[in-house]
mmCIF file of C-alpha atoms in Angstrom:
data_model
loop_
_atom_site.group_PDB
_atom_site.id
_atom_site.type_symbol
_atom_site.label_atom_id
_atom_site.label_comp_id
_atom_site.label_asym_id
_atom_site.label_seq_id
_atom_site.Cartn_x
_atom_site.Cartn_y
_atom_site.Cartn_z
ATOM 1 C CA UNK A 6 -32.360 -49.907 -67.446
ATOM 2 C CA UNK A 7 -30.907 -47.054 -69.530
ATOM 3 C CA UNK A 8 -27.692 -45.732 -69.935
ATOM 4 C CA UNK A 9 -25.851 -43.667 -67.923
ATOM 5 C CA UNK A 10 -23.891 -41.083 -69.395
ATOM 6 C CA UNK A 11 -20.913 -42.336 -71.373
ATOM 7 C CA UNK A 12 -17.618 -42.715 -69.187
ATOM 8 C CA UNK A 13 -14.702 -41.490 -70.181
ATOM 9 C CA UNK A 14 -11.689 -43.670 -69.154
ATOM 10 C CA UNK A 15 -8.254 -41.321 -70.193
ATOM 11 C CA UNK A 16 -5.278 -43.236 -68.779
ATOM 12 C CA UNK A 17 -4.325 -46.901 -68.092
ATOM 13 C CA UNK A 18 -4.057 -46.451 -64.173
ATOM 14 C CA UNK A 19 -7.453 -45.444 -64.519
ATOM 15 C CA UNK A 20 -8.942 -48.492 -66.287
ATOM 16 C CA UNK A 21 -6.730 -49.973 -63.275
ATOM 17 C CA UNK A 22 -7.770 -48.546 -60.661
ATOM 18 C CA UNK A 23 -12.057 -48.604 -62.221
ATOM 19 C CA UNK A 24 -11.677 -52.599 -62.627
ATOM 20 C CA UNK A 25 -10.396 -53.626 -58.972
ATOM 21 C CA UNK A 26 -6.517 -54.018 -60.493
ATOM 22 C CA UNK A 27 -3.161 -53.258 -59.028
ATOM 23 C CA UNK A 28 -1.939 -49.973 -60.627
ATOM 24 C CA UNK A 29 -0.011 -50.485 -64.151
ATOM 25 C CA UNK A 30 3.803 -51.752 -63.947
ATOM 26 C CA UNK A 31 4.034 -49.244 -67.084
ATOM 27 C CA UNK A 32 1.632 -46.040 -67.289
ATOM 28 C CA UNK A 33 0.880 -46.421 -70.782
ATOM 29 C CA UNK A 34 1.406 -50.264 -71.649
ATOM 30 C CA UNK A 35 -0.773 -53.136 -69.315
ATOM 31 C CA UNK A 36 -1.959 -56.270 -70.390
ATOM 32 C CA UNK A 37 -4.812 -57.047 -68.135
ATOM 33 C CA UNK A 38 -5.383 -60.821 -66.994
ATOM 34 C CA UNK A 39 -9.493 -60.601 -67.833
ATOM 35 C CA UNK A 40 -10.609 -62.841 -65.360
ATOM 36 C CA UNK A 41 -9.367 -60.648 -62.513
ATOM 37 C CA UNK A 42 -11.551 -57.602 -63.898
ATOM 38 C CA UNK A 43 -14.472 -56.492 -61.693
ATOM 39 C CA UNK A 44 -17.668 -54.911 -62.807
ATOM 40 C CA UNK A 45 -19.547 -52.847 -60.297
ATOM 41 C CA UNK A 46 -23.465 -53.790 -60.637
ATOM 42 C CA UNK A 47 -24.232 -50.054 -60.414
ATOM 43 C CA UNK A 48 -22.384 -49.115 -63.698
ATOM 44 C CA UNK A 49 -24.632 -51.561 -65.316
ATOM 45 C CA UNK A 50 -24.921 -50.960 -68.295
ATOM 46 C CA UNK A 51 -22.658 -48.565 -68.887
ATOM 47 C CA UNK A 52 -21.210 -46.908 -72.248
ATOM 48 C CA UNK A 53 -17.625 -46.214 -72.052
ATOM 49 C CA UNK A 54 -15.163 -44.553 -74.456
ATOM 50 C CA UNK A 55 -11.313 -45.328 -73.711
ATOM 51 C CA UNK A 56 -8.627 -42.281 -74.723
ATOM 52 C CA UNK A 57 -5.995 -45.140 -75.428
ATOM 53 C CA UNK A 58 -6.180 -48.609 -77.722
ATOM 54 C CA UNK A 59 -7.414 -51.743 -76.704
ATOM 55 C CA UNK A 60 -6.969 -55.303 -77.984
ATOM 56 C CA UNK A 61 -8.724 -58.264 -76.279
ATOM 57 C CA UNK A 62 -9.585 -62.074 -76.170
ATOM 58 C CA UNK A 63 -12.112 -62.625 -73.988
ATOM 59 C CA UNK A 64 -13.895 -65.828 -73.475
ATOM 60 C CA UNK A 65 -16.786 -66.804 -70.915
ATOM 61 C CA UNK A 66 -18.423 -63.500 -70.472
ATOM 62 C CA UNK A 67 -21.270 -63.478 -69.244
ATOM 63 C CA UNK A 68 -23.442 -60.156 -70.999
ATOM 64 C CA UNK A 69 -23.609 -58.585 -73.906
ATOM 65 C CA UNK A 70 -20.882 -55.807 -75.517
ATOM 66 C CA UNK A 71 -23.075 -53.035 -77.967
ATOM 67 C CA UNK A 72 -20.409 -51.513 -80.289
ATOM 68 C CA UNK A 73 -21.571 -49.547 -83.505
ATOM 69 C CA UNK A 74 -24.702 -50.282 -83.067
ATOM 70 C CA UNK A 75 -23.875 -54.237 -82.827
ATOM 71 C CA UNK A 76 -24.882 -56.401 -80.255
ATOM 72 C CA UNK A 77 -22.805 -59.446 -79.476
ATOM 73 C CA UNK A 78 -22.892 -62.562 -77.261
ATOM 74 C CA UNK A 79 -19.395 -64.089 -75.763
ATOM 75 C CA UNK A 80 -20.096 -67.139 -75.915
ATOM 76 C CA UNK A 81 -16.915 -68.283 -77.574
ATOM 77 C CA UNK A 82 -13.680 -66.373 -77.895
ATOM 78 C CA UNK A 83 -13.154 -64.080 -80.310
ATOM 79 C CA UNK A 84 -10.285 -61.291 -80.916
ATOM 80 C CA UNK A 85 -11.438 -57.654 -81.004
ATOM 81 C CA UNK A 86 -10.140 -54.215 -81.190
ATOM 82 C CA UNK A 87 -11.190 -50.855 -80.432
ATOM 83 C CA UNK A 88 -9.670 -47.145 -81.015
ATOM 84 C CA UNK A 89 -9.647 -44.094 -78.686
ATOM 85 C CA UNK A 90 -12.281 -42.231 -78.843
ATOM 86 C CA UNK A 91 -14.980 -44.997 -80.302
ATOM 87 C CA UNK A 92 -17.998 -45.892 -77.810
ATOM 88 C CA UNK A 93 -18.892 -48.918 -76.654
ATOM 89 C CA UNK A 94 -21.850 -50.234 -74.517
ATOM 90 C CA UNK A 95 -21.474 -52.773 -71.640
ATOM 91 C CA UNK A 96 -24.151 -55.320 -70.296
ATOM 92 C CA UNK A 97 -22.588 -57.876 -67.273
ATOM 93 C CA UNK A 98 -24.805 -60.034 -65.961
ATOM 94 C CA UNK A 99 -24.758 -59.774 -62.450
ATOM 95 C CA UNK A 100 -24.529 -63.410 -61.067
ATOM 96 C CA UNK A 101 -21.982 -64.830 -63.752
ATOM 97 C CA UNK A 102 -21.995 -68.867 -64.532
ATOM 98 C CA UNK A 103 -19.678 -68.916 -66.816
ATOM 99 C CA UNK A 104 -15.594 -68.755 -66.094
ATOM 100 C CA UNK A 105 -14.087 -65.879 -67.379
ATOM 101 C CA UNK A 106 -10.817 -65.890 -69.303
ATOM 102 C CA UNK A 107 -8.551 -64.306 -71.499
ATOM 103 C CA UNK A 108 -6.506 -60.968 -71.847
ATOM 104 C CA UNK A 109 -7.137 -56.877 -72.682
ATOM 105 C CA UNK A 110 -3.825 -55.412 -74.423
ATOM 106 C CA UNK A 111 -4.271 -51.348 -73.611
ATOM 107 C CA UNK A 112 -1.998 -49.541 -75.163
ATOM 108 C CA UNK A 113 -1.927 -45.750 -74.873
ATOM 109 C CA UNK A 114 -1.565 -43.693 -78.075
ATOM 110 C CA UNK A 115 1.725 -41.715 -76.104
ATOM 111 C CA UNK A 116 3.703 -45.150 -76.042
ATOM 112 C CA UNK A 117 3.923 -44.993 -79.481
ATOM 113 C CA UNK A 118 4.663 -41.728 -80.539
ATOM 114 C CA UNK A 119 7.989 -40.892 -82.208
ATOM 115 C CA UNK A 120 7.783 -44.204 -84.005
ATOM 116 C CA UNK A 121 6.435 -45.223 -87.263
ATOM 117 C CA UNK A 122 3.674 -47.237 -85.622
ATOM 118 C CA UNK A 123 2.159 -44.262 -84.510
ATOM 119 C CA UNK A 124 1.100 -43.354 -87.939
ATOM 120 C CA UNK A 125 0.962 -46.629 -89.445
ATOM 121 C CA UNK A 126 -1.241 -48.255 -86.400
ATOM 122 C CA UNK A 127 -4.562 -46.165 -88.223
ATOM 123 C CA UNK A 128 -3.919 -48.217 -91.442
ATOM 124 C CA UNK A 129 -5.270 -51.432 -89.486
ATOM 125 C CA UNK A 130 -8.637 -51.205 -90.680
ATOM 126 C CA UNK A 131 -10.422 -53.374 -88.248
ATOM 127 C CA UNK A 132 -9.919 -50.837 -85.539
ATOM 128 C CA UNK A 133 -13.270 -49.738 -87.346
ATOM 129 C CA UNK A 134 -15.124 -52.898 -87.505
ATOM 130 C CA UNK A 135 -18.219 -53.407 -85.730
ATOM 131 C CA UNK A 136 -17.746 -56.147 -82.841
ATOM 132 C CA UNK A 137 -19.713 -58.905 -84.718
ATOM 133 C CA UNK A 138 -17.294 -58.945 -86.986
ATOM 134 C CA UNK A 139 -14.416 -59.655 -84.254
ATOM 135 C CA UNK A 140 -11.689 -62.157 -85.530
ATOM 136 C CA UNK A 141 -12.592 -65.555 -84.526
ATOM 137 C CA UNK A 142 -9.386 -67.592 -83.998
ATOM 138 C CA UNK A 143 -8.613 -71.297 -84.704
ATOM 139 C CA UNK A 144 -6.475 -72.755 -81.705
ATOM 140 C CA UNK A 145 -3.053 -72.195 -83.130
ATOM 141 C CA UNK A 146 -3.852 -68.573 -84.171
ATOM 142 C CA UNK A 147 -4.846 -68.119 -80.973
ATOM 143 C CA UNK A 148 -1.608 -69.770 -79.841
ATOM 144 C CA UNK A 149 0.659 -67.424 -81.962
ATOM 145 C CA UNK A 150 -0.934 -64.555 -80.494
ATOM 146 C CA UNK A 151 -0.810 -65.362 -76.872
ATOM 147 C CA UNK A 152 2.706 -65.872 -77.052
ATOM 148 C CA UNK A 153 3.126 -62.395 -78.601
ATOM 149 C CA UNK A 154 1.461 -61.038 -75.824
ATOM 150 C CA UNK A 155 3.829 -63.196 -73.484
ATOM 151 C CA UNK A 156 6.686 -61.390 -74.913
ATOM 152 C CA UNK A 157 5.218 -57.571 -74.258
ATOM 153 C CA UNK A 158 4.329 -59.391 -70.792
ATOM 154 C CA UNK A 159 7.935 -60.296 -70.382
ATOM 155 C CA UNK A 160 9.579 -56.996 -71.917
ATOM 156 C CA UNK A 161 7.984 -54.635 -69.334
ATOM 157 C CA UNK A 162 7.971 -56.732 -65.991
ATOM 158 C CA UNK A 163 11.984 -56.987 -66.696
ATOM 159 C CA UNK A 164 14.203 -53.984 -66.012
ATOM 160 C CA UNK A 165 13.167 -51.165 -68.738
ATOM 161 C CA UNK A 166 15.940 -49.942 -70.728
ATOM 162 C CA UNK A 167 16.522 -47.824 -73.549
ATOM 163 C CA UNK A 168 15.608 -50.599 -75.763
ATOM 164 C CA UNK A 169 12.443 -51.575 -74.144
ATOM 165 C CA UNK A 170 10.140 -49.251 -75.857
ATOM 166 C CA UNK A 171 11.275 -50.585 -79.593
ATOM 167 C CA UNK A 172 10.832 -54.071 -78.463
ATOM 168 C CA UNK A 173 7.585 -53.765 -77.185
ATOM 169 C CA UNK A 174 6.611 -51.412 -80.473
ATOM 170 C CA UNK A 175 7.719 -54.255 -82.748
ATOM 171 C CA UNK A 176 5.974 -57.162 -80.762
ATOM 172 C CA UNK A 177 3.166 -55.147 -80.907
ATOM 173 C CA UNK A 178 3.680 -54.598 -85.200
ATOM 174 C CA UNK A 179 3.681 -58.572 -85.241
ATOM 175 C CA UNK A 180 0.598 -59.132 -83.181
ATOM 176 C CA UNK A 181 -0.777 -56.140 -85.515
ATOM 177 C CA UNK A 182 0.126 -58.154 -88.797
ATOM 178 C CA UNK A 183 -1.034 -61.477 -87.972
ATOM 179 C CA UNK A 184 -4.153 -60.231 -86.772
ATOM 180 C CA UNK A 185 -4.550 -58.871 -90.553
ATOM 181 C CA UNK A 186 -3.320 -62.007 -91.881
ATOM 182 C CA UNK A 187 -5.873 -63.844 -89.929
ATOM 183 C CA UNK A 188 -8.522 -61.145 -90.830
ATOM 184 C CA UNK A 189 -8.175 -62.061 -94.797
ATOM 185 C CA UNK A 190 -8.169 -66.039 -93.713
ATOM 186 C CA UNK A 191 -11.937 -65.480 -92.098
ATOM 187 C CA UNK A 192 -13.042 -63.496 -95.182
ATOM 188 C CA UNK A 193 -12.278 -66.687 -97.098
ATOM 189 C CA UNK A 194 -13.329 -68.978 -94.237
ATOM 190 C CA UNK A 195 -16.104 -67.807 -93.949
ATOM 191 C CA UNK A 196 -17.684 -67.797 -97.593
ATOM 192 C CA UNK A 197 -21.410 -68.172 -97.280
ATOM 193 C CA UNK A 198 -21.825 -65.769 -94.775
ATOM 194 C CA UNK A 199 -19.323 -62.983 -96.840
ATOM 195 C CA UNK A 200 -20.973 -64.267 -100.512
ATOM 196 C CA UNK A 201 -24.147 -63.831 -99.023
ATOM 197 C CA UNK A 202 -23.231 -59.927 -98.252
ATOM 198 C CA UNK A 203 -22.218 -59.979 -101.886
ATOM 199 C CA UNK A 204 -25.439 -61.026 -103.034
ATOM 200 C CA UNK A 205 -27.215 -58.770 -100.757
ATOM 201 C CA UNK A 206 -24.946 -55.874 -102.416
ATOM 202 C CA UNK A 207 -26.030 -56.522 -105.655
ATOM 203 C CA UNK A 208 -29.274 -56.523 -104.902
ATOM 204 C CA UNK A 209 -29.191 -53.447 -103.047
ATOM 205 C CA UNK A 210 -27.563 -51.758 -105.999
ATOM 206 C CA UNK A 211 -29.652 -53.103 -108.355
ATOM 207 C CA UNK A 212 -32.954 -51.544 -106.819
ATOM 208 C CA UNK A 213 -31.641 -48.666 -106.373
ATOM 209 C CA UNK A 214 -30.265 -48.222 -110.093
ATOM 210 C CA UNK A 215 -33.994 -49.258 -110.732
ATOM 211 C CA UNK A 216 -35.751 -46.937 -108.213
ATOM 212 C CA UNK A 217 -36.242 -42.639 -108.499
ATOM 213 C CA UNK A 218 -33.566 -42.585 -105.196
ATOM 214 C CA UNK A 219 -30.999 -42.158 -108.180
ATOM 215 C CA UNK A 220 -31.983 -39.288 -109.426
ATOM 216 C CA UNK A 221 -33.151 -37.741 -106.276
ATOM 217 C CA UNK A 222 -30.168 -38.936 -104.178
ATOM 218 C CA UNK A 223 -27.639 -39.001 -106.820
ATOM 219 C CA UNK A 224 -24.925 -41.931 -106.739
ATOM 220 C CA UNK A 225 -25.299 -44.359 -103.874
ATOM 221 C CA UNK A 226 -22.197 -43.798 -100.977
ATOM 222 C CA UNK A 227 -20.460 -46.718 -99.481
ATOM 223 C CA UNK A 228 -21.816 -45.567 -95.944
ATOM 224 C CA UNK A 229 -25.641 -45.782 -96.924
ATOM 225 C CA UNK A 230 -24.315 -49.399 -98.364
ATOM 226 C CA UNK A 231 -23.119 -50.080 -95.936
ATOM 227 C CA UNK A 232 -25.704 -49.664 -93.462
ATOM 228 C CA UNK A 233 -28.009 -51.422 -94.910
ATOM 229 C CA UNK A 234 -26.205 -54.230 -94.839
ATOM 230 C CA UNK A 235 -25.475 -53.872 -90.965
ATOM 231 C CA UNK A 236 -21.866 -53.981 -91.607
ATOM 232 C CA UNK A 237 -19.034 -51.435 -91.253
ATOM 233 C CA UNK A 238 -17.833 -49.439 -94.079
ATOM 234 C CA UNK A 239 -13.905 -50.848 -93.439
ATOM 235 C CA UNK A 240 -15.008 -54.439 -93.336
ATOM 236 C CA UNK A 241 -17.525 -54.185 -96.374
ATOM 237 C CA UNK A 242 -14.239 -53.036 -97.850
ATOM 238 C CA UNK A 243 -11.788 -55.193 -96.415
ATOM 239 C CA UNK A 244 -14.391 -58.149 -97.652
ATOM 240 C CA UNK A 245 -15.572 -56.925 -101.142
ATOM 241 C CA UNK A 246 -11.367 -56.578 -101.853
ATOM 242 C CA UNK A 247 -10.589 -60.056 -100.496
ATOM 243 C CA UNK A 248 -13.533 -61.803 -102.556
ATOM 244 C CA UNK A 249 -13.393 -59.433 -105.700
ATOM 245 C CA UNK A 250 -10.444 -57.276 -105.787
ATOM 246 C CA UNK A 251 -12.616 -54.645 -105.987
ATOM 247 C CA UNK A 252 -13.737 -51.802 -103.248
ATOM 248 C CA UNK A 253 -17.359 -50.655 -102.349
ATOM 249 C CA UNK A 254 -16.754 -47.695 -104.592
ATOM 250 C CA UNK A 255 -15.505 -50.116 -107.655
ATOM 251 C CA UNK A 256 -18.498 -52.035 -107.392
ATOM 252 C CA UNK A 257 -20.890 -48.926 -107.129
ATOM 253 C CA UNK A 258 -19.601 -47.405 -110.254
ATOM 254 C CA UNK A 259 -19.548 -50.904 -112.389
ATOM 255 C CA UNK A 260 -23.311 -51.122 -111.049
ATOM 256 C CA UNK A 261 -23.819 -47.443 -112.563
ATOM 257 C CA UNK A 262 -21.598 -48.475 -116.010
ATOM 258 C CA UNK A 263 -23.512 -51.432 -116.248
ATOM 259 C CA UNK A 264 -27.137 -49.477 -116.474
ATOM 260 C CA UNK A 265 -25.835 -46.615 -118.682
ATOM 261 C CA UNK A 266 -24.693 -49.419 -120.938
ATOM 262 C CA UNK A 267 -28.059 -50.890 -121.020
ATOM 263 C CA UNK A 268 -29.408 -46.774 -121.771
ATOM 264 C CA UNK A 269 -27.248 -46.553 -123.961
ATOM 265 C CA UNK A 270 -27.379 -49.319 -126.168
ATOM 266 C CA UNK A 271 -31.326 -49.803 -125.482
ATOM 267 C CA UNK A 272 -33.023 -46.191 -125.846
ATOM 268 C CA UNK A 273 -32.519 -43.169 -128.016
ATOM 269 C CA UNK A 274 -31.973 -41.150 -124.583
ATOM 270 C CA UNK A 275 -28.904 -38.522 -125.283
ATOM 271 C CA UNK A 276 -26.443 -38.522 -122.456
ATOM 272 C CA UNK A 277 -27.631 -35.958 -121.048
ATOM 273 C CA UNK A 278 -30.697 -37.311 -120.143
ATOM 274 C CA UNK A 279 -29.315 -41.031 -119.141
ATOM 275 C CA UNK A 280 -26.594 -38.693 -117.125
ATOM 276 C CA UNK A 281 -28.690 -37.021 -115.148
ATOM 277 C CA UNK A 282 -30.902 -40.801 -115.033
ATOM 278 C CA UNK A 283 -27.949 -42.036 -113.293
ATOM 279 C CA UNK A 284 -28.107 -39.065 -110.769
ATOM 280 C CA UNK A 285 -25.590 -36.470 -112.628
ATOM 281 C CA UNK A 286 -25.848 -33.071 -112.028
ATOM 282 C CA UNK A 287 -23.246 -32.574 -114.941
ATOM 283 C CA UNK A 288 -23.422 -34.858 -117.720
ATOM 284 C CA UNK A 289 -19.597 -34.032 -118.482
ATOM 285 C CA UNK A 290 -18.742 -35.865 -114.851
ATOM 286 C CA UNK A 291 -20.910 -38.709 -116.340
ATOM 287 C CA UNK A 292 -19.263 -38.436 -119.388
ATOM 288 C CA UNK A 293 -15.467 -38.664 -117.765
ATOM 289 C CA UNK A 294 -16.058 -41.673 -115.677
ATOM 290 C CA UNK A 295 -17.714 -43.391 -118.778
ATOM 291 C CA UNK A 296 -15.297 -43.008 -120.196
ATOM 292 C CA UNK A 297 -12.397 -43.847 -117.458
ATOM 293 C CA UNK A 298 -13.894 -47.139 -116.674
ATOM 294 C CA UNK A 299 -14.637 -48.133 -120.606
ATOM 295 C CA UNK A 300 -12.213 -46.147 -122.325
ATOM 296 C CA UNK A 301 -14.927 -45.143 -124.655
ATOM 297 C CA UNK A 302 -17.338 -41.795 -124.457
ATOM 298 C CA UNK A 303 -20.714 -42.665 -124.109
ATOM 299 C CA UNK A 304 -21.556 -41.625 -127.814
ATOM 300 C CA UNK A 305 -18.229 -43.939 -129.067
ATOM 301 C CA UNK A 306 -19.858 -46.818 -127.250
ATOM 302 C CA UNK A 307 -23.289 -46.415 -128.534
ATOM 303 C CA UNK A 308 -22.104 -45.661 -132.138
ATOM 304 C CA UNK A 309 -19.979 -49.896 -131.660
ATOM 305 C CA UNK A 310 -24.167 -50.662 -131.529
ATOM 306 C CA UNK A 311 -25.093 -49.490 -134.667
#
């Protein structure tokens, strides 16, 4: 079947009132038991963008979730989180077998304004990853963050006070930062998968140092990297840093100093003509970064050859 038009879902009470819930205890702060969420067979599928965060673990559904062009199966439980404003695409099976559990944190983006989180909050990169590459959490991770959500549970079913919103802000900064923490433990975790995106990435860079998309194309960017290896541009980053040390960019421009070394030090080319090689318009801008990431001009490091 295909798509609908994509639904637009501005305020908590809404996603309330859409999913067969009671309306919100707070209008812009709910944390949504997910077995108690209905699905109405004639939205189905449906693509649906949200105007306020959310931040899930959801175990035993039963369909498929399409998010940046991802596709991925809940067949365990896994920790995920999506932005305003970012689409996603929803597939329920109709006739569900499996027992559906878990919990959707929705937070809207006016709950936190007037406090640092507000601008901070966009510094969690993973708000940009794709949804197969969702945090999968080991029992007691999931443990610590359940009882986090507990506490934001607890603060706004008791009386609100002036205190209330700060609270909740700071539970929320904890769940936030163990949920990065936990992030940089699957990057390690997780080594042959991530080591084999680090192979792929210097393979990808390799033929393309090697092919005539240099010089038509110029430098390579981290988004055409990116998706060719099917992964988002924050996690390729988040991943290459936690493995390396080193960003997408880093390793685009050590591929690049690594073949005008071999120019360089193998042909009579001037550097002009390995600059624009290497996709320079200018050979000056060649010239600079040469020299930034050697700290030797082209001509100094070809002149240590001879």
């Amino acid at each position: 079947m295909a798509d609908k038009k994509i639904q637009r879902i501005k305020t908590i009470s809404e996603f309330h009132q859409l999913r067969g819930l009671p309306k919100p205890e707070h209008p812009l702060i709910s944390v949504v038991d997910y077995s108690k969420i209905k699905h109405s067979p004639e939205n189905n599928p449906i693509s649906v963008v949200f105007d306020f965060y959310s931040i899930s673990i959801k175990r035993g559904l039963s369909g498929k979730m399409v998010y940046g062009q991802q596709e991925y199966d809940f067949d365990e439980g896994v920790m995920f989180f999506i932005a305003p404003n970012q689409v996603f695409r929803m597939e329920v099976e109709p006739n569900p077998t499996k027992k559906r559990s878990g919990w959707i944190l929705l937070i809207h983006p006016d709950f936190l304004w007037n406090t640092p989180l507000a601008k901070t909050i966009k510094q969690y990169e993973y708000f940009d990853y794709f949804v197969n590459e969702a945090l999968f959490l080991s029992e007691k991770e999931e443990a610590t963050i359940n009882s986090i959500i507990q506490n934001v549970q607890q603060e706004y079913h008791s009386n609100i006070d002036k205190y209330s919103q700060n609270i909740i802000i700071s539970q929320i900064e904890t769940l936030l930062n163990y949920s990065e923490r936990f992030y940089q433990r699957q990057f390690i975790t997780r080594k042959i998968t991530n080591h084999k995106i680090l192979d792929r990435l210097e393979k990808i860079l390799m033929d393309y140092f090697n092919s005539d998309e240099i010089i038509t194309k110029g430098l390579p960017t981290v988004q055409y990297i990116a998706n060719i290896l099917n992964v988002s541009q924050s996690y390729l980053s988040g991943l290459l840093k936690v493995l390396t040390g080193q960003s997408t960019q880093q390793h685009i421009h050590n591929k690049l100093i690594e073949k005008a070394k071999e120019k360089l030090s193998t042909t009579n080319l001037s550097v002009s003509e390995i600059a624009y090689e290497l996709g320079f318009e200018h050979s000056q801008s060649f010239s600079k970064l040469f020299k930034t990431k050697t700290s030797l001009s082209p001509l100094e490091f070809r002149r240590s050859f001879n």
